[in-house]
Amino acid sequence: MSRGRKSDARTNAVILKIGGSVLTDKNRESTARPEQIRRIAAEIGAARASRLVLVHGAGSFGHHQAKEFGLKEGLNGQSIRGIMPTHNAVRSLSDMIIGELYACGVYAAPVHPLSSCTLKNGRIAHICMDVIEQMLASGIVPVLHGDVAMDTARGIDVLSGDQLVVYLAEALGAEKAGIGTNVDGVYGGVRTDVSGEGTKDFKVIHAITPSNLGEVKESLSGSGGVDVTGGMYGKIMELAELAKAGIPSFVFNAEKPGNVARFLRGEPIEGTVISGD
Ligand code: IPE
């Protein structure tokens, strides 16, 4: 990555992503988990974090639509019809989150990637950082999310919240990034039972650094574990890049009450830290 870390004195931005599986019922199209959204908004409000950028996943507000219209195939006669159904779905989730944040005294505002970001072959080429920086300078929490986005090579593609986290953290020279998921951290180890019931054989890896990254990669991409850890592998590869730029990230369970607030306050938190040393 070439964006590098800013040497700006205001380098205390924090990027927090909450995964779609925490905020929505992934098995039921466009079904939110309002009690989770409310609790997380309350924790963000109570932590009084300054210079926070919130990113959220789409969960069942977007993945179903993106699949139905084949958005990963690039722009064609079928996928073009799916742009607004997909965007509208994830935007409605974003509206709910922003509404709850407001109710908790957090002034948040949307920065929808469809309208503010371009990709090239699925990777972020540009984000309107001036809008985000101005919001941060004004005490407003920018809220971004996984979205369908314009792609200069493919026409359109699906942008994940994880990619947004890494880009924003680097562009803002963030202090740290947090990935709130529905598991206790990054699991590694040998999975002996491939029936789908064997996750108990995994253990949380508490720290990922350049010295154990190779080993972690191997255990995450191990044949039996692909269905469980496929998403996590991509995340870790992105976060390891961020660690190289000197920005640590934390993967933790955002379903456990108190964890989001603990992360924002810089308190010890159960999970996985990915850092450069
Ligand atoms: C996906 O975003 C975006 C769309 C499908 C439109 P993410 O990849 O960040 O969402 P989650 O966290 O997996 O739900």
Short mmCIF file of C-alpha atoms and ligand atoms in Angstrom, two decimals:
data_model
loop_
_atom_site.label_atom_id
_atom_site.label_comp_id
_atom_site.label_asym_id
_atom_site.label_seq_id
_atom_site.Cartn_x
_atom_site.Cartn_y
_atom_site.Cartn_z
CA MET A 1 0.00 0.00 0.00
CA SER A 2 1.30 3.40 -0.87
CA ARG A 3 -0.91 5.80 1.05
CA GLY A 4 1.48 5.79 4.02
CA ARG A 5 0.83 7.08 7.47
CA LYS A 6 0.18 10.77 7.86
CA SER A 7 2.55 12.68 10.09
CA ASP A 8 -0.24 15.12 10.93
CA ALA A 9 -0.43 15.98 14.64
CA ARG A 10 -4.13 15.06 14.79
CA THR A 11 -3.45 11.35 14.44
CA ASN A 12 -5.85 10.18 17.10
CA ALA A 13 -8.60 8.98 14.79
CA VAL A 14 -10.11 5.61 15.64
CA ILE A 15 -11.82 3.38 13.09
CA LEU A 16 -14.44 0.95 14.33
CA LYS A 17 -16.18 -1.58 12.12
CA ILE A 18 -19.19 -3.52 13.32
CA GLY A 19 -19.87 -6.57 11.19
CA GLY A 20 -23.18 -7.21 9.50
CA SER A 21 -23.59 -10.45 11.43
CA VAL A 22 -23.77 -8.49 14.69
CA LEU A 23 -26.28 -5.90 13.45
CA THR A 24 -28.54 -8.10 11.35
CA ASP A 25 -29.95 -11.59 11.10
CA LYS A 26 -27.83 -12.83 8.21
CA ASN A 27 -30.28 -15.61 7.35
CA ARG A 28 -33.32 -13.40 6.88
CA GLU A 29 -33.29 -10.76 4.16
CA SER A 30 -33.25 -7.18 5.45
CA THR A 31 -33.81 -8.16 9.07
CA ALA A 32 -32.11 -5.98 11.66
CA ARG A 33 -31.22 -6.83 15.25
CA PRO A 34 -32.49 -3.58 16.80
CA GLU A 35 -31.48 -4.51 20.35
CA GLN A 36 -27.85 -4.96 19.21
CA ILE A 37 -27.90 -1.70 17.25
CA ARG A 38 -29.30 0.14 20.28
CA ARG A 39 -26.79 -1.35 22.72
CA ILE A 40 -23.81 -0.63 20.48
CA ALA A 41 -25.00 2.95 19.89
CA ALA A 42 -25.32 3.37 23.67
CA GLU A 43 -21.79 2.05 24.22
CA ILE A 44 -20.43 4.44 21.59
CA GLY A 45 -22.30 7.29 23.27
CA ALA A 46 -21.03 6.34 26.74
CA ALA A 47 -17.41 6.02 25.60
CA ARG A 48 -17.43 9.62 24.28
CA ALA A 49 -14.78 8.79 21.69
CA SER A 50 -13.51 11.73 19.71
CA ARG A 51 -12.43 11.48 16.07
CA LEU A 52 -14.29 8.20 15.58
CA VAL A 53 -15.14 6.83 12.14
CA LEU A 54 -17.76 4.11 12.19
CA VAL A 55 -17.95 1.50 9.45
CA HIS A 56 -20.60 -1.17 9.34
CA GLY A 57 -21.23 -4.26 7.30
CA ALA A 58 -24.34 -4.99 5.28
CA GLY A 59 -25.36 -8.35 6.70
CA SER A 60 -28.77 -9.30 5.35
CA PHE A 61 -29.21 -5.72 4.06
CA GLY A 62 -27.17 -6.08 0.89
CA HIS A 63 -25.57 -9.51 0.60
CA HIS A 64 -28.81 -11.11 -0.60
CA GLN A 65 -29.43 -8.33 -3.13
CA ALA A 66 -25.81 -8.28 -4.33
CA LYS A 67 -26.01 -12.01 -4.98
CA GLU A 68 -29.43 -11.90 -6.64
CA PHE A 69 -28.30 -9.29 -9.18
CA GLY A 70 -24.76 -10.64 -9.65
CA LEU A 71 -23.03 -7.41 -8.63
CA LYS A 72 -19.66 -9.15 -8.29
CA GLU A 73 -19.78 -9.85 -12.04
CA GLY A 74 -19.20 -6.18 -12.86
CA LEU A 75 -21.55 -3.94 -14.82
CA ASN A 76 -23.98 -5.67 -17.19
CA GLY A 77 -27.67 -5.62 -18.08
CA GLN A 78 -28.57 -7.66 -14.99
CA SER A 79 -26.31 -6.09 -12.37
CA ILE A 80 -27.21 -2.50 -13.28
CA ARG A 81 -30.74 -3.25 -12.06
CA GLY A 82 -29.34 -4.29 -8.69
CA ILE A 83 -27.47 -1.10 -7.84
CA MET A 84 -30.33 0.72 -6.14
CA PRO A 85 -32.01 -2.28 -4.45
CA THR A 86 -28.63 -3.16 -2.88
CA HIS A 87 -27.70 0.39 -1.98
CA ASN A 88 -31.17 1.19 -0.61
CA ALA A 89 -31.07 -1.89 1.60
CA VAL A 90 -27.73 -1.08 3.23
CA ARG A 91 -28.63 2.59 3.39
CA SER A 92 -31.73 1.75 5.41
CA LEU A 93 -29.53 -0.16 7.88
CA SER A 94 -27.20 2.83 8.04
CA ASP A 95 -30.15 5.15 8.72
CA MET A 96 -31.22 2.93 11.64
CA ILE A 97 -27.71 3.01 13.12
CA ILE A 98 -27.41 6.77 12.73
CA GLY A 99 -30.85 7.23 14.28
CA GLU A 100 -29.83 5.20 17.34
CA LEU A 101 -26.53 7.07 17.61
CA TYR A 102 -28.39 10.38 17.61
CA ALA A 103 -30.68 9.08 20.33
CA CYS A 104 -27.53 8.42 22.38
CA GLY A 105 -26.17 11.92 21.83
CA VAL A 106 -23.69 10.95 19.10
CA TYR A 107 -23.86 13.23 16.07
CA ALA A 108 -23.25 10.89 13.18
CA ALA A 109 -23.68 11.44 9.44
CA PRO A 110 -23.59 9.08 6.46
CA VAL A 111 -20.85 8.92 3.84
CA HIS A 112 -22.28 6.43 1.37
CA PRO A 113 -19.53 4.77 -0.70
CA LEU A 114 -21.77 4.55 -3.80
CA SER A 115 -21.71 8.34 -4.00
CA SER A 116 -18.27 9.12 -2.61
CA CYS A 117 -15.85 6.41 -3.57
CA THR A 118 -14.40 4.76 -6.69
CA LEU A 119 -12.84 1.35 -7.02
CA LYS A 120 -10.42 -0.10 -9.55
CA ASN A 121 -10.75 -3.86 -9.96
CA GLY A 122 -12.51 -4.09 -6.61
CA ARG A 123 -9.90 -2.09 -4.67
CA ILE A 124 -10.55 1.43 -3.38
CA ALA A 125 -9.03 4.02 -5.73
CA HIS A 126 -10.54 7.14 -4.15
CA ILE A 127 -12.68 8.23 -1.20
CA CYS A 128 -13.75 11.83 -0.61
CA MET A 129 -11.54 12.18 2.47
CA ASP A 130 -12.12 15.94 2.68
CA VAL A 131 -15.74 15.36 3.70
CA ILE A 132 -14.69 12.79 6.30
CA GLU A 133 -11.92 15.00 7.70
CA GLN A 134 -14.28 17.96 7.91
CA MET A 135 -16.84 15.88 9.80
CA LEU A 136 -14.17 14.72 12.25
CA ALA A 137 -12.96 18.28 12.76
CA SER A 138 -16.57 19.26 13.51
CA GLY A 139 -17.21 16.55 16.10
CA ILE A 140 -19.37 14.48 13.74
CA VAL A 141 -18.93 10.71 13.42
CA PRO A 142 -18.78 9.73 9.74
CA VAL A 143 -20.62 6.47 9.12
CA LEU A 144 -19.54 4.38 6.12
CA HIS A 145 -20.61 0.89 5.16
CA GLY A 146 -20.08 -1.94 2.74
CA ASP A 147 -21.84 -0.93 -0.47
CA VAL A 148 -22.08 -1.35 -4.20
CA ALA A 149 -19.59 1.12 -5.70
CA MET A 150 -18.48 2.40 -9.10
CA ASP A 151 -15.40 0.64 -10.44
CA THR A 152 -13.28 2.27 -13.17
CA ALA A 153 -12.28 -1.12 -14.58
CA ARG A 154 -15.36 -3.28 -13.98
CA GLY A 155 -18.17 -0.73 -13.97
CA ILE A 156 -19.40 -1.71 -10.52
CA ASP A 157 -18.29 -4.01 -7.72
CA VAL A 158 -19.10 -4.75 -4.09
CA LEU A 159 -16.96 -2.90 -1.56
CA SER A 160 -16.56 -4.52 1.87
CA GLY A 161 -16.45 -2.65 5.13
CA ASP A 162 -13.15 -4.40 5.94
CA GLN A 163 -11.46 -2.76 2.99
CA LEU A 164 -12.87 0.60 4.08
CA VAL A 165 -11.39 0.16 7.56
CA VAL A 166 -7.87 -0.37 6.24
CA TYR A 167 -8.06 2.47 3.72
CA LEU A 168 -9.51 4.95 6.23
CA ALA A 169 -7.07 3.98 8.98
CA GLU A 170 -4.12 4.58 6.67
CA ALA A 171 -5.50 7.73 5.11
CA LEU A 172 -6.24 9.26 8.52
CA GLY A 173 -3.11 7.92 10.19
CA ALA A 174 -5.41 6.38 12.77
CA GLU A 175 -4.34 5.41 16.26
CA LYS A 176 -6.03 2.00 16.00
CA ALA A 177 -8.77 0.06 14.24
CA GLY A 178 -11.34 -2.26 15.75
CA ILE A 179 -13.27 -5.04 14.05
CA GLY A 180 -16.32 -6.01 16.06
CA THR A 181 -17.54 -9.45 15.01
CA ASN A 182 -19.77 -12.17 16.43
CA VAL A 183 -16.81 -14.35 17.50
CA ASP A 184 -14.24 -13.92 20.27
CA GLY A 185 -11.32 -13.10 17.97
CA VAL A 186 -9.31 -14.82 15.27
CA TYR A 187 -9.42 -18.57 15.72
CA GLY A 188 -6.55 -20.80 14.67
CA GLY A 189 -5.45 -24.36 15.11
CA VAL A 190 -6.13 -27.65 13.48
CA ARG A 191 -9.73 -28.52 12.91
CA THR A 192 -10.21 -32.23 13.28
CA ASP A 193 -13.96 -32.49 12.74
CA VAL A 194 -14.93 -31.34 9.24
CA SER A 195 -18.64 -31.98 9.75
CA GLY A 196 -19.26 -28.37 10.66
CA GLU A 197 -19.34 -29.05 14.40
CA GLY A 198 -15.64 -28.91 15.03
CA THR A 199 -15.04 -25.26 15.79
CA LYS A 200 -14.47 -26.14 19.46
CA ASP A 201 -11.04 -27.39 18.43
CA PHE A 202 -10.04 -23.85 17.48
CA LYS A 203 -8.49 -21.46 19.95
CA VAL A 204 -8.39 -17.68 19.90
CA ILE A 205 -5.00 -16.42 18.78
CA HIS A 206 -4.36 -13.50 21.11
CA ALA A 207 -1.67 -11.74 19.10
CA ILE A 208 -0.73 -11.77 15.42
CA THR A 209 2.64 -10.23 14.57
CA PRO A 210 5.05 -10.69 11.64
CA SER A 211 6.68 -13.52 13.61
CA ASN A 212 3.58 -15.77 13.66
CA LEU A 213 1.73 -14.43 10.61
CA GLY A 214 2.92 -17.26 8.37
CA GLU A 215 1.70 -19.85 10.85
CA VAL A 216 -1.63 -18.07 11.33
CA LYS A 217 -2.16 -17.81 7.56
CA GLU A 218 -1.56 -21.52 7.23
CA SER A 219 -4.02 -22.44 9.97
CA LEU A 220 -6.69 -20.08 8.59
CA SER A 221 -6.41 -21.42 5.06
CA GLY A 222 -6.25 -25.08 6.18
CA SER A 223 -8.65 -27.22 4.14
CA GLY A 224 -11.10 -28.16 6.89
CA GLY A 225 -11.46 -24.64 8.16
CA VAL A 226 -12.27 -22.78 4.96
CA ASP A 227 -16.02 -22.60 5.51
CA VAL A 228 -15.57 -21.17 8.99
CA THR A 229 -12.59 -18.91 8.49
CA GLY A 230 -12.77 -17.92 4.82
CA GLY A 231 -13.96 -14.42 5.70
CA MET A 232 -11.45 -14.10 8.51
CA TYR A 233 -8.50 -14.96 6.25
CA GLY A 234 -9.18 -11.98 3.99
CA LYS A 235 -9.66 -9.72 7.01
CA ILE A 236 -6.34 -10.75 8.53
CA MET A 237 -4.47 -10.21 5.29
CA GLU A 238 -5.84 -6.65 5.16
CA LEU A 239 -5.15 -5.98 8.83
CA ALA A 240 -1.59 -7.32 8.56
CA GLU A 241 -0.98 -4.64 5.90
CA LEU A 242 -2.27 -2.05 8.34
CA ALA A 243 0.04 -3.36 11.05
CA LYS A 244 2.97 -2.89 8.65
CA ALA A 245 1.98 0.78 8.43
CA GLY A 246 2.23 0.96 12.26
CA ILE A 247 -1.51 0.85 13.00
CA PRO A 248 -2.65 -1.93 15.35
CA SER A 249 -6.07 -3.49 15.02
CA PHE A 250 -8.24 -5.51 17.37
CA VAL A 251 -10.68 -8.24 16.40
CA PHE A 252 -13.18 -8.74 19.21
CA ASN A 253 -16.69 -9.92 19.95
CA ALA A 254 -19.06 -6.95 19.61
CA GLU A 255 -22.02 -9.08 20.72
CA LYS A 256 -20.61 -9.17 24.24
CA PRO A 257 -21.90 -6.14 26.13
CA GLY A 258 -19.17 -3.71 27.11
CA ASN A 259 -16.59 -4.73 24.49
CA VAL A 260 -17.26 -1.84 22.11
CA ALA A 261 -16.93 0.68 24.96
CA ARG A 262 -13.79 -1.05 26.24
CA PHE A 263 -12.19 -0.89 22.79
CA LEU A 264 -13.04 2.80 22.41
CA ARG A 265 -11.71 3.63 25.88
CA GLY A 266 -8.48 1.74 25.25
CA GLU A 267 -9.19 -0.74 28.04
CA PRO A 268 -7.99 -4.37 27.87
CA ILE A 269 -10.27 -6.45 25.72
CA GLU A 270 -10.51 -10.16 25.00
CA GLY A 271 -9.76 -10.91 21.35
CA THR A 272 -6.91 -10.74 18.86
CA VAL A 273 -4.51 -7.86 18.39
CA ILE A 274 -2.77 -7.58 15.04
CA SER A 275 0.33 -5.45 15.29
CA GLY A 276 3.71 -4.85 13.77
CA ASP A 277 5.68 -6.15 16.74
C1 IPE B 1 -20.92 -5.98 2.06
O1 IPE B 1 -20.29 -5.34 3.12
C2 IPE B 1 -21.60 -4.96 1.17
C3 IPE B 1 -22.71 -5.48 0.35
C4 IPE B 1 -23.02 -6.72 0.20
C5 IPE B 1 -23.49 -4.49 -0.37
P1 IPE B 1 -19.48 -6.17 4.22
O2 IPE B 1 -18.73 -7.27 3.57
O3 IPE B 1 -18.67 -5.19 4.99
O4 IPE B 1 -20.63 -6.73 5.13
P2 IPE B 1 -20.60 -7.86 6.28
O5 IPE B 1 -19.91 -7.32 7.48
O6 IPE B 1 -19.88 -9.06 5.70
O7 IPE B 1 -22.05 -8.12 6.51
#
